[in-house]
GROMACS .gro file of C-alpha atoms in nm:
model
  336
    1MET     CA    1  -1.767   0.408   1.753
    2THR     CA    2  -1.852   0.770   1.660
    3THR     CA    3  -2.029   0.976   1.277
    4VAL     CA    4  -1.837   1.200   1.202
    5ALA     CA    5  -1.934   1.414   0.903
    6VAL     CA    6  -1.679   1.373   0.574
    7SER     CA    7  -1.598   1.503   0.237
    8GLN     CA    8  -1.954   1.467   0.019
    9GLU     CA    9  -1.794   1.550  -0.304
   10ALA     CA   10  -1.806   1.143  -0.351
   11ARG     CA   11  -1.950   0.993  -0.632
   12PRO     CA   12  -1.959   0.671  -0.822
   13ALA     CA   13  -1.631   0.535  -0.864
   14ARG     CA   14  -1.802   0.314  -1.163
   15ALA     CA   15  -1.932   0.451  -1.459
   16GLY     CA   16  -2.362   0.374  -1.449
   17LEU     CA   17  -2.361   0.285  -1.076
   18ALA     CA   18  -2.522   0.467  -0.823
   19PRO     CA   19  -2.389   0.540  -0.483
   20ARG     CA   20  -2.567   0.261  -0.203
   21PHE     CA   21  -2.506   0.311   0.157
   22GLU     CA   22  -2.292   0.634   0.142
   23TYR     CA   23  -2.464   0.721   0.433
   24LEU     CA   24  -2.297   0.417   0.594
   25PRO     CA   25  -2.016   0.510   0.823
   26VAL     CA   26  -1.767   0.258   0.824
   27ALA     CA   27  -1.755   0.287   1.255
   28LEU     CA   28  -2.073   0.091   1.278
   29PHE     CA   29  -1.892  -0.222   1.265
   30GLY     CA   30  -1.896  -0.113   1.636
   31ALA     CA   31  -2.152  -0.330   1.700
   32VAL     CA   32  -2.020  -0.650   1.599
   33MET     CA   33  -1.707  -0.559   1.853
   34GLY     CA   34  -1.992  -0.491   2.107
   35LEU     CA   35  -2.186  -0.777   2.031
   36THR     CA   36  -1.899  -1.017   1.996
   37GLY     CA   37  -1.735  -0.876   2.363
   38LEU     CA   38  -2.092  -0.950   2.512
   39SER     CA   39  -2.085  -1.276   2.374
   40VAL     CA   40  -1.771  -1.407   2.535
   41ALA     CA   41  -1.894  -1.213   2.866
   42TRP     CA   42  -2.194  -1.443   2.823
   43ARG     CA   43  -1.911  -1.751   2.742
   44LEU     CA   44  -1.713  -1.687   3.109
   45ALA     CA   45  -1.996  -1.623   3.338
   46SER     CA   46  -2.165  -2.006   3.179
   47ALA     CA   47  -1.868  -2.141   3.318
   48ARG     CA   48  -1.862  -1.975   3.618
   49TYR     CA   49  -2.184  -1.970   3.705
   50GLY     CA   50  -2.408  -2.208   3.496
   51LEU     CA   51  -2.587  -1.937   3.288
   52PRO     CA   52  -2.684  -2.039   2.977
   53ALA     CA   53  -2.418  -2.052   2.761
   54LEU     CA   54  -2.770  -2.093   2.450
   55VAL     CA   55  -2.717  -1.674   2.475
   56ALA     CA   56  -2.377  -1.682   2.422
   57ASP     CA   57  -2.379  -1.869   2.142
   58ALA     CA   58  -2.722  -1.662   2.023
   59ILE     CA   59  -2.546  -1.351   2.097
   60GLY     CA   60  -2.199  -1.426   1.848
   61TRP     CA   61  -2.411  -1.584   1.565
   62GLY     CA   62  -2.621  -1.197   1.560
   63ALA     CA   63  -2.265  -1.005   1.622
   64LEU     CA   64  -2.107  -1.307   1.269
   65LEU     CA   65  -2.411  -1.178   1.100
   66THR     CA   66  -2.463  -0.832   1.199
   67PHE     CA   67  -2.057  -0.838   1.076
   68LEU     CA   68  -2.189  -0.993   0.760
   69VAL     CA   69  -2.459  -0.789   0.640
   70LEU     CA   70  -2.221  -0.510   0.735
   71THR     CA   71  -1.936  -0.629   0.496
   72LEU     CA   72  -2.139  -0.628   0.223
   73ALA     CA   73  -2.376  -0.303   0.257
   74TYR     CA   74  -1.958  -0.143   0.313
   75GLY     CA   75  -1.851  -0.314   0.031
   76ALA     CA   76  -2.127  -0.174  -0.189
   77LYS     CA   77  -2.034   0.123  -0.050
   78ALA     CA   78  -1.668   0.072  -0.166
   79VAL     CA   79  -1.775   0.044  -0.494
   80THR     CA   80  -2.045   0.242  -0.571
   81ALA     CA   81  -1.874   0.606  -0.372
   82TRP     CA   82  -1.509   0.547  -0.373
   83SER     CA   83  -1.421   0.875  -0.328
   84THR     CA   84  -1.644   0.864  -0.014
   85VAL     CA   85  -1.449   0.620   0.184
   86LEU     CA   86  -1.167   0.751   0.041
   87ALA     CA   87  -1.236   1.076   0.236
   88GLU     CA   88  -1.408   0.921   0.514
   89PHE     CA   89  -1.029   0.730   0.550
   90ARG     CA   90  -0.874   1.068   0.467
   91HIS     CA   91  -1.065   1.227   0.747
   92PRO     CA   92  -0.847   1.343   1.092
   93ILE     CA   93  -1.141   1.183   1.328
   94ALA     CA   94  -1.321   0.902   1.123
   95GLY     CA   95  -0.990   0.779   0.952
   96ASN     CA   96  -0.939   0.630   1.279
   97LEU     CA   97  -1.218   0.419   1.273
   98PHE     CA   98  -1.178   0.171   1.006
   99GLY     CA   99  -0.998  -0.034   1.273
  100THR     CA  100  -1.335  -0.136   1.341
  101ILE     CA  101  -1.356  -0.361   1.061
  102LEU     CA  102  -1.035  -0.478   1.172
  103ILE     CA  103  -1.064  -0.611   1.621
  104SER     CA  104  -1.454  -0.723   1.422
  105LEU     CA  105  -1.190  -0.985   1.259
  106LEU     CA  106  -0.937  -1.047   1.552
  107LEU     CA  107  -1.305  -1.146   1.810
  108LEU     CA  108  -1.497  -1.347   1.535
  109PRO     CA  109  -1.275  -1.610   1.649
  110PHE     CA  110  -1.467  -1.704   1.947
  111VAL     CA  111  -1.791  -1.758   1.759
  112LEU     CA  112  -1.560  -1.948   1.455
  113SER     CA  113  -1.263  -2.103   1.627
  114GLY     CA  114  -1.619  -2.358   1.726
  115VAL     CA  115  -1.739  -2.359   1.436
  116SER     CA  116  -1.439  -2.375   1.159
  117PRO     CA  117  -1.081  -2.276   1.361
  118MET     CA  118  -0.900  -2.249   1.012
  119LEU     CA  119  -1.198  -1.995   0.996
  120GLY     CA  120  -1.152  -1.886   1.277
  121ALA     CA  121  -0.749  -1.865   1.229
  122ALA     CA  122  -0.789  -1.692   0.856
  123ALA     CA  123  -1.000  -1.402   1.061
  124TRP     CA  124  -0.746  -1.352   1.327
  125VAL     CA  125  -0.396  -1.351   1.122
  126THR     CA  126  -0.577  -1.164   0.855
  127GLY     CA  127  -0.692  -0.876   1.167
  128ALA     CA  128  -0.377  -0.932   1.367
  129ALA     CA  129  -0.165  -0.878   0.997
  130GLY     CA  130  -0.409  -0.549   0.885
  131MET     CA  131  -0.416  -0.404   1.264
  132VAL     CA  132  -0.038  -0.378   1.266
  133VAL     CA  133   0.008  -0.227   0.990
  134PHE     CA  134  -0.356   0.018   1.050
  135ALA     CA  135  -0.122   0.121   1.359
  136VAL     CA  136   0.210   0.217   1.119
  137LEU     CA  137  -0.021   0.441   0.884
  138ILE     CA  138  -0.217   0.628   1.205
  139VAL     CA  139   0.076   0.684   1.377
  140SER     CA  140   0.254   0.802   1.085
  141ARG     CA  141  -0.016   1.034   1.065
  142TRP     CA  142  -0.063   1.118   1.338
  143MET     CA  143   0.348   1.226   1.318
  144GLY     CA  144   0.362   1.357   0.925
  145SER     CA  145   0.216   1.668   0.978
  146ARG     CA  146   0.043   1.883   1.249
  147GLN     CA  147  -0.291   1.756   1.410
  148GLN     CA  148  -0.539   1.988   1.536
  149LEU     CA  149  -0.619   1.995   1.907
  150ALA     CA  150  -0.994   1.944   1.851
  151HIS     CA  151  -0.905   1.625   1.677
  152ALA     CA  152  -0.833   1.419   1.945
  153THR     CA  153  -1.124   1.250   2.051
  154PRO     CA  154  -1.185   0.919   2.234
  155ALA     CA  155  -1.189   0.841   1.816
  156TRP     CA  156  -0.835   0.822   1.831
  157MET     CA  157  -0.764   0.556   2.090
  158VAL     CA  158  -0.908   0.255   1.856
  159PRO     CA  159  -0.583   0.187   1.624
  160VAL     CA  160  -0.432   0.113   2.035
  161VAL     CA  161  -0.744  -0.091   2.153
  162GLY     CA  162  -0.690  -0.232   1.844
  163LEU     CA  163  -0.381  -0.376   1.892
  164LEU     CA  164  -0.461  -0.482   2.218
  165ASP     CA  165  -0.731  -0.738   2.098
  166ILE     CA  166  -0.445  -0.915   1.899
  167PRO     CA  167  -0.360  -1.121   2.144
  168LEU     CA  168  -0.735  -1.200   2.290
  169ALA     CA  169  -0.783  -1.475   2.083
  170ALA     CA  170  -0.421  -1.623   2.009
  171PRO     CA  171  -0.477  -1.892   2.288
  172THR     CA  172  -0.814  -1.986   2.173
  173LEU     CA  173  -0.664  -2.095   1.833
  174GLY     CA  174  -0.348  -2.243   1.960
  175LEU     CA  175  -0.135  -2.089   1.664
  176PRO     CA  176   0.221  -2.163   1.689
  177HIS     CA  177   0.514  -1.889   1.729
  178THR     CA  178   0.237  -1.609   1.789
  179GLN     CA  179   0.400  -1.515   2.112
  180THR     CA  180   0.642  -1.255   1.987
  181LEU     CA  181   0.355  -1.063   1.841
  182THR     CA  182   0.151  -1.148   2.063
  183MET     CA  183   0.372  -0.956   2.337
  184PHE     CA  184   0.475  -0.678   2.036
  185ALA     CA  185   0.152  -0.544   2.003
  186LEU     CA  186   0.028  -0.570   2.416
  187SER     CA  187   0.382  -0.368   2.430
  188VAL     CA  188   0.325  -0.093   2.152
  189GLY     CA  189  -0.057  -0.097   2.338
  190LEU     CA  190   0.024  -0.014   2.614
  191PHE     CA  191   0.294   0.250   2.537
  192PHE     CA  192   0.114   0.448   2.325
  193ALA     CA  193  -0.238   0.429   2.590
  194VAL     CA  194  -0.058   0.686   2.838
  195PRO     CA  195  -0.015   0.951   2.625
  196LEU     CA  196  -0.330   0.925   2.363
  197PHE     CA  197  -0.530   0.890   2.704
  198THR     CA  198  -0.295   1.234   2.804
  199LEU     CA  199  -0.383   1.389   2.503
  200VAL     CA  200  -0.760   1.293   2.458
  201PHE     CA  201  -0.801   1.396   2.887
  202ALA     CA  202  -0.671   1.732   2.856
  203ARG     CA  203  -0.880   1.831   2.483
  204LEU     CA  204  -1.146   1.710   2.671
  205VAL     CA  205  -1.081   1.959   2.987
  206PHE     CA  206  -0.904   2.222   2.836
  207GLU     CA  207  -1.110   2.258   2.508
  208GLU     CA  208  -1.448   2.264   2.398
  209PRO     CA  209  -1.706   2.033   2.518
  210LEU     CA  210  -1.748   1.702   2.254
  211PRO     CA  211  -2.039   1.768   2.027
  212ALA     CA  212  -2.389   1.607   2.108
  213GLY     CA  213  -2.358   1.344   1.826
  214GLN     CA  214  -1.970   1.188   1.971
  215ARG     CA  215  -2.046   1.265   2.285
  216PRO     CA  216  -2.141   0.817   2.350
  217THR     CA  217  -1.751   0.799   2.171
  218LEU     CA  218  -1.620   0.894   2.582
  219MET     CA  219  -1.676   0.524   2.663
  220ILE     CA  220  -1.423   0.439   2.431
  221LEU     CA  221  -1.164   0.572   2.688
  222VAL     CA  222  -1.259   0.269   2.872
  223ALA     CA  223  -1.125   0.046   2.642
  224PRO     CA  224  -0.760   0.027   2.711
  225PHE     CA  225  -0.707  -0.064   3.034
  226ALA     CA  226  -1.017  -0.347   3.038
  227VAL     CA  227  -0.896  -0.420   2.708
  228GLY     CA  228  -0.563  -0.398   2.857
  229PHE     CA  229  -0.619  -0.642   3.118
  230SER     CA  230  -0.734  -0.939   2.895
  231SER     CA  231  -0.496  -0.866   2.709
  232TYR     CA  232  -0.184  -0.913   2.962
  233THR     CA  233  -0.327  -1.181   3.124
  234ALA     CA  234  -0.355  -1.425   2.789
  235THR     CA  235  -0.048  -1.307   2.690
  236LEU     CA  236   0.149  -1.386   3.073
  237GLY     CA  237  -0.075  -1.592   3.182
  238ARG     CA  238  -0.151  -1.539   3.500
  239ILE     CA  239  -0.320  -1.188   3.716
  240ASP     CA  240  -0.090  -0.987   3.855
  241ALA     CA  241  -0.050  -0.636   4.025
  242PHE     CA  242  -0.029  -0.492   3.748
  243ALA     CA  243  -0.323  -0.657   3.572
  244GLU     CA  244  -0.551  -0.577   3.857
  245ALA     CA  245  -0.444  -0.241   3.814
  246LEU     CA  246  -0.550  -0.200   3.485
  247PHE     CA  247  -0.899  -0.373   3.587
  248LEU     CA  248  -0.889  -0.116   3.885
  249ILE     CA  249  -0.847   0.137   3.628
  250GLY     CA  250  -1.055   0.100   3.376
  251LEU     CA  251  -1.379   0.065   3.640
  252PHE     CA  252  -1.291   0.412   3.785
  253VAL     CA  253  -1.281   0.592   3.464
  254LEU     CA  254  -1.651   0.432   3.384
  255VAL     CA  255  -1.782   0.528   3.656
  256VAL     CA  256  -1.641   0.859   3.623
  257LEU     CA  257  -1.842   0.848   3.207
  258VAL     CA  258  -2.161   0.659   3.345
  259GLY     CA  259  -2.231   0.963   3.555
  260ARG     CA  260  -2.093   1.186   3.259
  261LEU     CA  261  -2.365   0.971   3.022
  262HIS     CA  262  -2.657   0.926   3.224
  263ASP     CA  263  -2.844   1.132   3.049
  264LEU     CA  264  -2.777   1.121   2.697
  265PRO     CA  265  -3.101   0.888   2.666
  266ARG     CA  266  -3.242   1.302   2.723
  267CYS     CA  267  -3.050   1.504   2.608
  268CYS     CA  268  -2.975   1.377   2.264
  269PRO     CA  269  -3.120   1.226   1.974
  270PHE     CA  270  -3.064   0.841   1.896
  271ARG     CA  271  -2.799   0.767   1.595
  272VAL     CA  272  -2.573   0.472   1.542
  273SER     CA  273  -2.308   0.652   1.749
  274TRP     CA  274  -2.458   0.554   2.011
  275TRP     CA  275  -2.287   0.167   1.963
  276ALA     CA  276  -2.011   0.343   2.065
  277VAL     CA  277  -2.042   0.248   2.437
  278SER     CA  278  -2.148  -0.159   2.378
  279PHE     CA  279  -1.764  -0.274   2.289
  280PRO     CA  280  -1.657  -0.069   2.700
  281LEU     CA  281  -1.919  -0.242   2.827
  282ALA     CA  282  -1.905  -0.547   2.742
  283ALA     CA  283  -1.495  -0.538   2.690
  284ILE     CA  284  -1.524  -0.481   3.124
  285SER     CA  285  -1.789  -0.691   3.204
  286VAL     CA  286  -1.566  -1.017   3.062
  287ALA     CA  287  -1.185  -0.813   3.257
  288ALA     CA  288  -1.465  -0.853   3.578
  289LEU     CA  289  -1.580  -1.205   3.528
  290ARG     CA  290  -1.175  -1.328   3.471
  291TYR     CA  291  -1.093  -1.159   3.770
  292ALA     CA  292  -1.348  -1.224   4.000
  293GLY     CA  293  -1.222  -1.591   3.850
  294HIS     CA  294  -0.881  -1.461   4.017
  295ALA     CA  295  -1.020  -1.280   4.337
  296ASP     CA  296  -1.308  -1.574   4.395
  297MET     CA  297  -1.509  -1.248   4.627
  298VAL     CA  298  -1.846  -1.224   4.659
  299ALA     CA  299  -1.835  -0.890   4.658
  300ILE     CA  300  -1.604  -0.902   4.336
  301ASP     CA  301  -1.877  -1.208   4.171
  302ALA     CA  302  -2.197  -0.935   4.255
  303LEU     CA  303  -1.988  -0.659   4.046
  304ALA     CA  304  -1.937  -0.924   3.768
  305LEU     CA  305  -2.265  -1.042   3.697
  306GLY     CA  306  -2.348  -0.664   3.799
  307LEU     CA  307  -2.170  -0.522   3.506
  308LEU     CA  308  -2.276  -0.840   3.282
  309ALA     CA  309  -2.664  -0.722   3.379
  310PHE     CA  310  -2.619  -0.347   3.283
  311ALA     CA  311  -2.383  -0.413   2.984
  312THR     CA  312  -2.573  -0.618   2.820
  313VAL     CA  313  -2.914  -0.437   2.863
  314VAL     CA  314  -2.775  -0.116   2.751
  315ILE     CA  315  -2.683  -0.373   2.423
  316ALA     CA  316  -3.012  -0.538   2.358
  317ALA     CA  317  -3.160  -0.169   2.405
  318LEU     CA  318  -2.910  -0.027   2.135
  319ALA     CA  319  -2.982  -0.343   1.931
  320VAL     CA  320  -3.345  -0.309   1.906
  321ARG     CA  321  -3.430   0.055   1.858
  322THR     CA  322  -3.083  -0.031   1.583
  323LEU     CA  323  -3.359  -0.268   1.375
  324VAL     CA  324  -3.653   0.002   1.442
  325GLY     CA  325  -3.510   0.219   1.226
  326VAL     CA  326  -3.396   0.042   0.975
  327ALA     CA  327  -3.712  -0.162   0.972
  328ARG     CA  328  -3.876   0.195   0.952
  329GLY     CA  329  -3.604   0.355   0.691
  330GLU     CA  330  -3.453   0.566   0.904
  331LEU     CA  331  -3.127   0.423   0.888
  332ARG     CA  332  -2.991   0.723   0.634
  333ARG     CA  333  -3.109   0.939   0.933
  334LEU     CA  334  -2.972   0.730   1.212
  335THR     CA  335  -2.660   0.787   1.066
  336SER     CA  336  -2.593   1.197   0.988
   0.00000   0.00000   0.00000
């Protein structure tokens, strides 16, 4: 998730309506992704270690509430400042982040299925269909015109990560005739993750460093491996050598990026773009907890609990700081 400046040509899309929430970036839906992922991690930890299931439920309901609030706010933006939304969608970096809405729909069934399986299934079907269309549109955009290497930021991974999220909730929902779709999403997601990761890595190595406001998006590079692991195991129902390799690569990338971002609180003022770290941390925690059940080793259990604690502390800090900013009326500044 990142906040990227887009064209300020915005005018009210409807006569007589003043722009509302025109400053709100679509990338803020990444908060829903992070909270939902953390809820899943706590649910797994509850099942394996006996941790309070109430924590998972509370985080899940918080994710659902966040989604509803953001949907209303961004809907108001779309109605009153449509040109701003259009400019955001056309932006070579920010446009990729519209996938965060669809990924949220793919993850929320973990929360909704216990209350209303039909509602959970509807969210998943909507998210899956939208994610496939969105991925086709974005890849066509990339191939349809010359792109600048400087635009190849970690946000470019979002459409790929979105496809890898399609299989995650499928076993929970138990919908018929989804195996082909989940295999399609897994195959295309993993295939495109390799060249995109290479392209973004080359940009980070050979071009100017990312601006301070985009530095938290580096953590997105963990997601293809962490989510890929969970997607692979959800689709095939097993943890084999390939799945294990995905998890271990994700751990390596995480260690590198934590080292790169350890000074973030000191060097960069807080912005909502910091929520970019939430979903990758939650995803690697989920992967570690799943792997711990397979490996059955004390060291792996300790690693899984450590990652869960780290993700929980980071996401809780992000939530508190964001709520404090909203209470102080600082949301516009925090999205700049």
